[in-house]
CSV table of C-alpha atoms in Angstrom, one decimal:
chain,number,residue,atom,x,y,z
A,1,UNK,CA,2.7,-20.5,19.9
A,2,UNK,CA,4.6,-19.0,17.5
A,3,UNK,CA,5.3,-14.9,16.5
A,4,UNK,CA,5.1,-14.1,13.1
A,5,UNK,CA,6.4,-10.9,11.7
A,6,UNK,CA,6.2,-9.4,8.9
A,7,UNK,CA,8.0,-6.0,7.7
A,8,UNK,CA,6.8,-4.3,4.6
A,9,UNK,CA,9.4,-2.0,3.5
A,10,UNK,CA,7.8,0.6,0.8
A,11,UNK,CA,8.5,3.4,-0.9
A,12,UNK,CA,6.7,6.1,1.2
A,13,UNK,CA,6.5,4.1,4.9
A,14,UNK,CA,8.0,1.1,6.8
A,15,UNK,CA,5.8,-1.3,8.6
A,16,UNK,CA,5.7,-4.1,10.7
A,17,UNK,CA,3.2,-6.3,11.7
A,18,UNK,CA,3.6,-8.8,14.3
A,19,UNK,CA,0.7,-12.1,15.3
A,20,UNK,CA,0.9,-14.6,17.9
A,21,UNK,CA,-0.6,-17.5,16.1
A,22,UNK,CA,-2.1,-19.7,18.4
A,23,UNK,CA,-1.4,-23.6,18.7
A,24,UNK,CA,-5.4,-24.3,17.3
A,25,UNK,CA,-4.5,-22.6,14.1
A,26,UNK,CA,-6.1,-19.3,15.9
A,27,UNK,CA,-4.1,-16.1,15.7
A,28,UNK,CA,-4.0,-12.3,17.5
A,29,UNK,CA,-2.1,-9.4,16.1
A,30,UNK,CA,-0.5,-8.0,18.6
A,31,UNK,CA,1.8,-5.4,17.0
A,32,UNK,CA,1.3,-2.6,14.4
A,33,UNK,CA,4.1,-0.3,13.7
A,34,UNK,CA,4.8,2.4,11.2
A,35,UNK,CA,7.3,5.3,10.3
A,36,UNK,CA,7.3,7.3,7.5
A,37,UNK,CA,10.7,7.1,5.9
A,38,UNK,CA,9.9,8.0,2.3
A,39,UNK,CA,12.8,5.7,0.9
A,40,UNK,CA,11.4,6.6,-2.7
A,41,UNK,CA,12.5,10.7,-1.8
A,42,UNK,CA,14.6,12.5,-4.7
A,43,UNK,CA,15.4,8.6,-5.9
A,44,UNK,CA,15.0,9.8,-9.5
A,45,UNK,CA,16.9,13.1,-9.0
A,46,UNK,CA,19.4,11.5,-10.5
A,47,UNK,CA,20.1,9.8,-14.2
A,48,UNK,CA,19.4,6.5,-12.6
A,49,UNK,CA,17.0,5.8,-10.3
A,50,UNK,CA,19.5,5.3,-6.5
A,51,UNK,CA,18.0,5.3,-2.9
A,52,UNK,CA,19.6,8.9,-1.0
A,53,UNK,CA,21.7,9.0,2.0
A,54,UNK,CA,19.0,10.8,4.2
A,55,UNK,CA,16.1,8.1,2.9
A,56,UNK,CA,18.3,5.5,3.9
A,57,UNK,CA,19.3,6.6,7.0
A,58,UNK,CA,15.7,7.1,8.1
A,59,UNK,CA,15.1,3.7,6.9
A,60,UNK,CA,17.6,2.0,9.0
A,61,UNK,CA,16.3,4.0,12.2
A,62,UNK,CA,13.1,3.1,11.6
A,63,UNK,CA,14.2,-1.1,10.9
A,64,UNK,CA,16.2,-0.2,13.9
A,65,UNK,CA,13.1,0.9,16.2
A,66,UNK,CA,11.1,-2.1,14.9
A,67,UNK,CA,14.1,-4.7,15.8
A,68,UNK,CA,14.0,-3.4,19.5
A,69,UNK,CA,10.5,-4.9,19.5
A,70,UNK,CA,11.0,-8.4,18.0
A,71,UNK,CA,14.4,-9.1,19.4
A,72,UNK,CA,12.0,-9.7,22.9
A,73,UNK,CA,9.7,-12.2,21.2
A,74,UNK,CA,10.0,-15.8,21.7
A,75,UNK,CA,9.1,-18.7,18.8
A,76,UNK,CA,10.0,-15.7,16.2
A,77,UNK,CA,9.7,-16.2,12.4
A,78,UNK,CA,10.5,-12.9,10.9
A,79,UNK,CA,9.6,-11.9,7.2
A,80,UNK,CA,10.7,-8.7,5.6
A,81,UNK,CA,10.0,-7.6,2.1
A,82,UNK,CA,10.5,-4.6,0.3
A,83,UNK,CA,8.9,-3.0,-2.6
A,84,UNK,CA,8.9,-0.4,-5.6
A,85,UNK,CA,11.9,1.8,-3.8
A,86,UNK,CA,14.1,-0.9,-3.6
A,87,UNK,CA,13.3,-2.7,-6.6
A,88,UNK,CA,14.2,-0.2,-9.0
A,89,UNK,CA,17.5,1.5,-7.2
A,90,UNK,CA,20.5,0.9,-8.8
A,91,UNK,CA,22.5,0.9,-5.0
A,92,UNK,CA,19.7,-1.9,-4.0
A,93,UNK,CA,22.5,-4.0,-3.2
A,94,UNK,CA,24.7,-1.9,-1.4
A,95,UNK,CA,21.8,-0.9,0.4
A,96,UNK,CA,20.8,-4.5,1.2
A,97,UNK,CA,24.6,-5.3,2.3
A,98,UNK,CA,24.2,-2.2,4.6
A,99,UNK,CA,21.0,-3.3,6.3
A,100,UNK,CA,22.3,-6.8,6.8
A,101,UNK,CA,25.6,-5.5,8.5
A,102,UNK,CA,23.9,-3.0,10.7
A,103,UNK,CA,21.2,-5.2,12.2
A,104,UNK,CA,21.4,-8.9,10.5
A,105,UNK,CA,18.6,-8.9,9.2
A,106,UNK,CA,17.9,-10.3,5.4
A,107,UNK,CA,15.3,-8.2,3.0
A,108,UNK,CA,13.8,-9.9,0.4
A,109,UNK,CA,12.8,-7.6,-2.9
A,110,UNK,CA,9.7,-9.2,-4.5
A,111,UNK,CA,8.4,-8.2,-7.9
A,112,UNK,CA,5.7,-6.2,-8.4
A,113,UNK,CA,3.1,-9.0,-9.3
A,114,UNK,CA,3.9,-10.8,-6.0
A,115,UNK,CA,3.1,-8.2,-4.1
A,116,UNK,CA,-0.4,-7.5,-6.1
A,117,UNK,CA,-0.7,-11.2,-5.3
A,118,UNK,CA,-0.7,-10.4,-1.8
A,119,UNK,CA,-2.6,-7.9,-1.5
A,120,UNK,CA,-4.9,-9.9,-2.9
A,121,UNK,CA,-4.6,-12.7,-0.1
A,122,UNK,CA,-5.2,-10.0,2.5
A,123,UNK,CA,-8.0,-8.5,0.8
A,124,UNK,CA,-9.9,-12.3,-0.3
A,125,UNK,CA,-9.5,-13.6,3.0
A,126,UNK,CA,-11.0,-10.9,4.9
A,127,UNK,CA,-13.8,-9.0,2.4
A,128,UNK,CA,-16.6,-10.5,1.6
A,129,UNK,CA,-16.3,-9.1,-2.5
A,130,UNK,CA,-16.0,-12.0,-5.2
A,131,UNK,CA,-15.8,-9.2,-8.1
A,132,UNK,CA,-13.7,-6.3,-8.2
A,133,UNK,CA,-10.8,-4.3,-9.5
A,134,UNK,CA,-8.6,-4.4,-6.7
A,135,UNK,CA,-5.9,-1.3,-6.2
A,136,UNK,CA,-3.2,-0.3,-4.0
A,137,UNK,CA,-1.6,2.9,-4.2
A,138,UNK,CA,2.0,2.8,-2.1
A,139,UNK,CA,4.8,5.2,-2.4
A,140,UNK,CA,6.3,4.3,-6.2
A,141,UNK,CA,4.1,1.9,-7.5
A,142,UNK,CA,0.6,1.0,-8.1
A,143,UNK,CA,-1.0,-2.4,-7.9
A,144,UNK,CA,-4.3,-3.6,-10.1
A,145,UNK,CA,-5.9,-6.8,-9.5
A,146,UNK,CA,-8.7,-8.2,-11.6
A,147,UNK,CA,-10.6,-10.9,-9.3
A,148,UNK,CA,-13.1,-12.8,-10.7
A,149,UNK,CA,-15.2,-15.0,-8.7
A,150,UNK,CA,-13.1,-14.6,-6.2
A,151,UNK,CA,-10.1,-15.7,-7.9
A,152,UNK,CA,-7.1,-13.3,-9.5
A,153,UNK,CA,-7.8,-13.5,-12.7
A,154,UNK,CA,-4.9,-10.7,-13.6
A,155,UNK,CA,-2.6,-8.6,-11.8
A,156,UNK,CA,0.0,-6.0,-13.0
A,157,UNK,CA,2.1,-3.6,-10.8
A,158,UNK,CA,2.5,-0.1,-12.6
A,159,UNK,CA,5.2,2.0,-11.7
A,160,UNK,CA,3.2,5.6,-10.4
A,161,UNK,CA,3.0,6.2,-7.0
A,162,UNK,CA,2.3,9.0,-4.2
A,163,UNK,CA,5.8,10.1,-4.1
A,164,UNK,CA,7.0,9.7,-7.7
A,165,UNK,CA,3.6,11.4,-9.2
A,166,UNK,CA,4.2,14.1,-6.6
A,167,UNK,CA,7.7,14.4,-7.7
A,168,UNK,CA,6.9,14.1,-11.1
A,169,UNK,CA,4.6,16.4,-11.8
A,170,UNK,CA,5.3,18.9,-8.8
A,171,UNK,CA,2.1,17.8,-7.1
A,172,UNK,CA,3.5,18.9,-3.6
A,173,UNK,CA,2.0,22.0,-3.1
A,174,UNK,CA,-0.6,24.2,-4.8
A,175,UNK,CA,-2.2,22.4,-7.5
A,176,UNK,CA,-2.1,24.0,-11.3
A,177,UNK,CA,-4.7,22.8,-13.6
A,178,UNK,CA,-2.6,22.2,-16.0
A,179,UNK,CA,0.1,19.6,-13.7
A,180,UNK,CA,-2.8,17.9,-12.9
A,181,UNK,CA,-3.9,17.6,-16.5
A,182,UNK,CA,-0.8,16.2,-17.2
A,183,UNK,CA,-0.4,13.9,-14.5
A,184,UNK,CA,-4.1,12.5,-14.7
A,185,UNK,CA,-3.5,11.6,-18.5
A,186,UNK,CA,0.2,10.0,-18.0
A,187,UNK,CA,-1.9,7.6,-15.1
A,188,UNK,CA,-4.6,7.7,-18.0
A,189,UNK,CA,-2.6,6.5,-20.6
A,190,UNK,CA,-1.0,3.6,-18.1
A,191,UNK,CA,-4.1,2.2,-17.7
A,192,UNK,CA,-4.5,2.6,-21.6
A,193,UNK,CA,-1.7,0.0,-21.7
A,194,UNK,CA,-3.7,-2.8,-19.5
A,195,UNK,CA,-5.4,-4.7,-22.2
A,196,UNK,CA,-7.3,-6.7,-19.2
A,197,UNK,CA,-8.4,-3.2,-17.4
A,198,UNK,CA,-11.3,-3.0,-19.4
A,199,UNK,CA,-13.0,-6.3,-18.2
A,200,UNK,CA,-13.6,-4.3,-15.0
A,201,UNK,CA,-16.0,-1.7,-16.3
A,202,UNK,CA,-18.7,-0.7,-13.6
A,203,UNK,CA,-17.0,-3.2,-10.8
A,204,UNK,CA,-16.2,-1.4,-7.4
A,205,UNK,CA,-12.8,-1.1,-7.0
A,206,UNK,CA,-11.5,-2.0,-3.1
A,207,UNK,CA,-8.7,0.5,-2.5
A,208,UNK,CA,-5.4,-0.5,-0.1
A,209,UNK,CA,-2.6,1.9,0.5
A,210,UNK,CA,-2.3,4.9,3.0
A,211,UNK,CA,-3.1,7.8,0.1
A,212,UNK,CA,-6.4,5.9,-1.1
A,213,UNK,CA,-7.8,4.9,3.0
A,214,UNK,CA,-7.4,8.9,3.8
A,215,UNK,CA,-9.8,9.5,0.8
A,216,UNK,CA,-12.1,7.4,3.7
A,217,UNK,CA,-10.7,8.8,6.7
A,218,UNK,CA,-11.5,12.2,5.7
A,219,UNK,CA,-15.1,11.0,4.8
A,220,UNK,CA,-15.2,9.1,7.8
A,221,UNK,CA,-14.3,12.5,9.8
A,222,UNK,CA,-16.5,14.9,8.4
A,223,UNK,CA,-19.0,11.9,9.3
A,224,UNK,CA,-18.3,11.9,13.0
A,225,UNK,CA,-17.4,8.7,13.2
A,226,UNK,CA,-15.8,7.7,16.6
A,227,UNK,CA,-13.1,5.4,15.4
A,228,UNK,CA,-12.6,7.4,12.0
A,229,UNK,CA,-9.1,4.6,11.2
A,230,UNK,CA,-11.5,1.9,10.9
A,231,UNK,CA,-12.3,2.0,7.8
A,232,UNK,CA,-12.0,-1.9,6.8
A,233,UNK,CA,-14.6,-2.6,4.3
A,234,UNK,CA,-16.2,1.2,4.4
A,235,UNK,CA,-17.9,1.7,1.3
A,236,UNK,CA,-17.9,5.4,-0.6
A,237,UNK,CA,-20.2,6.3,-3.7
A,238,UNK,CA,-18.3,7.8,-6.3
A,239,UNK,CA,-19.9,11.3,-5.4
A,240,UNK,CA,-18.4,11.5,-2.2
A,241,UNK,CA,-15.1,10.6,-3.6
A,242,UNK,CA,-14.9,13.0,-5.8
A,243,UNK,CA,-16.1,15.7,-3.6
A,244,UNK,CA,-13.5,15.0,-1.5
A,245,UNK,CA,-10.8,15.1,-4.2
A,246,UNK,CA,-12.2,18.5,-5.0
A,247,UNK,CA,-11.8,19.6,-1.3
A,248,UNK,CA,-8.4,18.5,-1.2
A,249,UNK,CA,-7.3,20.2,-4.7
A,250,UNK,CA,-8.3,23.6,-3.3
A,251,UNK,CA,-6.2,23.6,-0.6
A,252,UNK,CA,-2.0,24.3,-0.6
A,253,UNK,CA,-0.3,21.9,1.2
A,254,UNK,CA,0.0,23.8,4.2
A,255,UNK,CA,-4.3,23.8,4.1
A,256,UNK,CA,-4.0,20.1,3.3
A,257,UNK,CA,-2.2,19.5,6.8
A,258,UNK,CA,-5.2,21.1,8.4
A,259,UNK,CA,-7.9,18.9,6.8
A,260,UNK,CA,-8.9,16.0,9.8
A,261,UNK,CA,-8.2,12.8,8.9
A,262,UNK,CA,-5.1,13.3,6.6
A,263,UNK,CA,-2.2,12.9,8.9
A,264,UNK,CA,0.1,15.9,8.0
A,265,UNK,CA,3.0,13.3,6.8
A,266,UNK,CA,1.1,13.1,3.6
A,267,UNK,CA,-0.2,16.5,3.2
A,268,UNK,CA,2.7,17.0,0.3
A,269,UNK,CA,2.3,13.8,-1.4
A,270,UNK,CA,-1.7,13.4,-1.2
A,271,UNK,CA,-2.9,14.7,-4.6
A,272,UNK,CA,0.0,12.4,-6.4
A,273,UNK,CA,-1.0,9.5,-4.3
A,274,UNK,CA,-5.0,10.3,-4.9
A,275,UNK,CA,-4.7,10.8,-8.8
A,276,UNK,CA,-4.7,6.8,-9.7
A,277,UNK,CA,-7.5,6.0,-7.5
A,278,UNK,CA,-9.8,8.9,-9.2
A,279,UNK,CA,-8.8,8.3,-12.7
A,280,UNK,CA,-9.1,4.4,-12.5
A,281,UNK,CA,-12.6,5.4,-11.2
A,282,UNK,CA,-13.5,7.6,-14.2
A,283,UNK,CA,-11.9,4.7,-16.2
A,284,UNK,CA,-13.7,2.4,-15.2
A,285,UNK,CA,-17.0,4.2,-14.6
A,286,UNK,CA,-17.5,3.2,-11.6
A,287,UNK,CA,-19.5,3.8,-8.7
A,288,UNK,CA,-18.1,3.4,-5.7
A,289,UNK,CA,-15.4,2.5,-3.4
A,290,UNK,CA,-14.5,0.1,-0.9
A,291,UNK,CA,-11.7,0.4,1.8
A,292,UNK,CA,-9.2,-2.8,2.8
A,293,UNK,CA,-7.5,-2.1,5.8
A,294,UNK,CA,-5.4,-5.2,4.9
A,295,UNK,CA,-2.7,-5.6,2.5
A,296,UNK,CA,0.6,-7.4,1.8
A,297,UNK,CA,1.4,-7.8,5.1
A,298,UNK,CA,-1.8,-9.4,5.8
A,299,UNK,CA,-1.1,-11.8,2.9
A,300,UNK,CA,1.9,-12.8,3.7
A,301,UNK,CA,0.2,-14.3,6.6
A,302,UNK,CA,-2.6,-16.3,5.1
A,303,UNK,CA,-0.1,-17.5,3.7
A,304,UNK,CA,2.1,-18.8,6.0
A,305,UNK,CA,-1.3,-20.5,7.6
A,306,UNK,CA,-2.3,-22.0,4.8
A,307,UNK,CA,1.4,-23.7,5.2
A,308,UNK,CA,1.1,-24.5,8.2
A,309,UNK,CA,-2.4,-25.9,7.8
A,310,UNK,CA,-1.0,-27.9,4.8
A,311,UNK,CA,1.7,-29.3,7.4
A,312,UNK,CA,-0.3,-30.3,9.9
A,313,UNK,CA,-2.6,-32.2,7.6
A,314,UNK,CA,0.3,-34.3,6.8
A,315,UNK,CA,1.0,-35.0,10.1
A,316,UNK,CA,-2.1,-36.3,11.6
A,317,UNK,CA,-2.6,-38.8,8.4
């Protein structure tokens, strides 16, 4: 028996996961952790974009909380990765150095298209969708994968996010018509730039990411749905996206923190983090959404037991 871990360090939250894969290839997850450290905060205050003081001391309490946890685990292998924050600070290796020093452990920075590429494992292996525009909307970047047949037939990772949009365009409290404007045609004009986007006119597009599964938790609220969190492979028309867009663009975000099902943690980055999903929709023209609970960390999984698989194959020839 073996505990794999895997920490996902992004630009708005910090994650582990943590699943006891069984010696018959079978696995449980037995851990699911979060904090909300929003490593991406004020990083572009300055001429170049550098991870602050107070994000990164949040960080390292939160990496600290998690390491409490899988320092009792026997049999560990431990993965962590980190993201969009990271990969674009100027102080990521200081910050790296820092991390190592304070609790040993080693962070590896992927690029964008590996983690699309993940996302994509961890939505393939558990959705049963073979065509799609796949999308997940983290802190400071955005992820687009084209699957065809099942397969990733392109993937890009654009640099917009919940906090940078927010940030941006001064998305964080009462919404102006005309910051939206803006904001909705510099994501426009992004996608503009995709010359494979267009192939995925009138697909669904599956939606990962905590700003894009509260567009479904709030739906999933108002709906009286006992477990309102579950919302792997809920489906939403376009309507009913929209509508709740609209309900969330009224409010300040004081009003925002009020709405059930948004946690109040993203009440001031939820229009910025909602602004790709709805104008790839319009994009694309199409007509409805489906919700992946599972992501990168999920990926990185698959793909470890595809390895392992793979090595036990070997074996017993």
């Amino acid at each position: 028996m073996e505990n794999f871990a895997v920490i996902d360090l992004g630009s708005n939250s910090c994650r582990m996961t943590v699943t006891q894969i069984h010696d018959d290839g079978g696995y449980t997850v037995t851990h699911r952790l979060k904090e909300m450290v929003r490593l991406s905060e004020n990083e572009n205050a300055t001429e170049l974009p550098t991870l602050q003081p107070a994000a990164i001391e949040r960080t390292i309490a939160a990496l600290k909380s998690f390491k409490t946890v899988y320092d009792q685990l026997p049999n560990l292998t431990l993965k962590a990765l980190a993201t969009a924050a990271t990969r674009k600070a100027t102080n990521q290796k200081k910050f790296l150095k820092q991390v190592k020093t304070e609790l040993g452990l080693d962070i590896e920075v992927i690029p964008g298209t590996t983690e699309a590429y993940y996302d994509y494992l961890g939505v393939v292996n558990t959705l049963p969708t073979t065509n799609c525009v796949m999308m997940d909307t983290g802190g400071g970047s955005c992820e687009l994968v084209l699957m065809v047949n099942g397969q990733a037939k392109h993937l890009v990772s654009l640099p917009i996010g919940a906090v940078s949009l927010s940030e941006k365009f001064q998305l964080d409290g009462a919404v102006p018509a005309n910051a939206l404007f803006k904001a909705m045609t510099f994501v426009d004009k992004l996608f503009n730039s995709v010359w494979w986007l267009r192939n995925g006119l009138n697909l669904p597009l599956v939606c990962l990411g905590g700003s894009n599964r509260t567009l479904a938790k709030i739906n999933r609220r108002q709906n009286n749905f006992l477990d309102f969190e579950d919302i792997h492979g809920y489906r939403l028309k376009d309507t009913a996206i929209y509508k709740t867009f609209d309900a969330v663009l009224t409010q300040d975000a004081e009003g925002r923190a009020k709405i059930p099902g948004l946690a109040k943690d993203r009440a001031d980055i939820i229009v910025g983090g909602m602004v790709p999903a709805i104008t790839l929709m319009r994009y694309l023209d199409s007509d409805r959404m489906i919700f992946s609970q599972n992501g990168l960390r999920e990926g990185v999984l698959f793909e470890h037991l595809t390895a392992l698989a793979e090595q036990n194959s070997k074996v017993s020839e």
